[in-house]
Amino acid sequence: MLTNPIYFDHASSTPVHPEVLKSLSELSAVHYANSESLHEAGLTIQTMMRKSREAIASLLGVLATDITFTSGATESNNILIKGIAFAYQHKGKHLITTSVEHSSVLESFQDLEKFFGFEVTYLPVDNEGRIKSEDLKKALRNDTTLVSIMAVNNETGTIMPIQECAQIIHSYSQAIFHVDGVQALGKIDLNLSTIDCASFSAHKINGVKGSGIIVKKKNVQCHPLITGGSQEEGLRPGTPNAIHHILFAKTLRLALNQDKSWIRSIKSYLVDEFNQMDGIVINSPMNGCSDYILNISCLKVPSQIMLNWLNQHRIYVSAMATCLNRDAQPSHVLEVMGFEGNRLNGVIRISIGYTNTMEEAKTLISIIKEGIVKYGRD
Ligand code: PLP
């Protein structure tokens, strides 16, 4: 008989919260009209989208006019990074980001370098995956127009010093400060008052896929990447995925109200167990790390073998960011943190969600132990 799957890959995506799922089926059955239509069916959806926007804004401490709905954080990151770089290029073509960003950020910057003549500084990180504020200060120039720094790293859980960065950027430059807040939303406190713009995704917080947001303050100029209609104030034209965006507000409220002590106790159990295990090292920092992500290396078994072994037991984890899984390259994040050899090749990312149980954590540990006995090499 097949056992129930054990899912420890919540940094990739999460199960939809039952309350969101219920509303999804109820709303989708009735509200299929285009939210831009001027008949009553369209106007009703428009009103629900406005209410969702207002609720999200109030939960995030920003204005409703600061919120733009997108299809997810990859789109939000692309729109903001490229759109802001284009809008301010008359002031300068120097941009700053970090070397450990998600591929949707890194590749946006690489495109700007390769095809549009921008110069990008990629800030290095220490062995905990954190940038140093002195490096940021040194990198800022008169022609720097945009700085993009993630709040929480998706592979290691490392929390970046966002407030300190905001203070440096605003004191020493005119640059716009963008934050990829995907792995922070609903998980750590993120004060948006000092940040000019940010990107988020619903499916990382038990919401539905196909819905993301941009938070962009009024003073920030952003050249639209796609043109077409006047939806979302022209920043993201095209018929919006209205029901999914309407559900973002509920998703966020549920995520913010979740009991986080449960996640903390599962992570702390896993950390204690891994600390006692021969051939395992923990790559996530002990302090200044998200409770939701634990990155380890199995020094005696390559990631792919351990992942297959866990998969055979219907236990789902990742080796690195899911978007890069198929590249078969070592993680760029762990590489720039200075790891090499077996530590780099044996990486496993365990990401915890509110549906995980302590029983599941115990099973994960015991199957990893068995995997090391079965496949371990010295
Ligand atoms: N940024 C970070 C830090 C992420 O972890 C992810 C997804 O893994 C993204 C951006 C992209 O989000 P989406 O897949 O919703 O486009």
PDB file of C-alpha atoms in Angstrom, residues 268-278 280-282 286:
ATOM      1  CA  SER A 268      14.587  22.887  15.626  1.00  0.00           C
ATOM      2  CA  TYR A 269      13.976  19.103  15.824  1.00  0.00           C
ATOM      3  CA  LEU A 270      15.550  18.650  12.360  1.00  0.00           C
ATOM      4  CA  VAL A 271      18.540  20.839  13.259  1.00  0.00           C
ATOM      5  CA  ASP A 272      19.174  18.842  16.476  1.00  0.00           C
ATOM      6  CA  GLU A 273      18.989  15.548  14.582  1.00  0.00           C
ATOM      7  CA  PHE A 274      21.239  16.687  11.719  1.00  0.00           C
ATOM      8  CA  ASN A 275      23.776  18.092  14.168  1.00  0.00           C
ATOM      9  CA  GLN A 276      24.188  14.604  15.618  1.00  0.00           C
ATOM     10  CA  MET A 277      24.394  12.815  12.269  1.00  0.00           C
ATOM     11  CA  ASP A 278      27.721  11.730  10.889  1.00  0.00           C
ATOM     12  CA  ILE A 280      25.755  15.872   7.507  1.00  0.00           C
ATOM     13  CA  VAL A 281      26.565  19.583   7.678  1.00  0.00           C
ATOM     14  CA  ILE A 282      24.056  22.373   7.988  1.00  0.00           C
ATOM     15  CA  MET A 286      21.887  29.333  12.843  1.00  0.00           C
TER      16      MET A 286
END
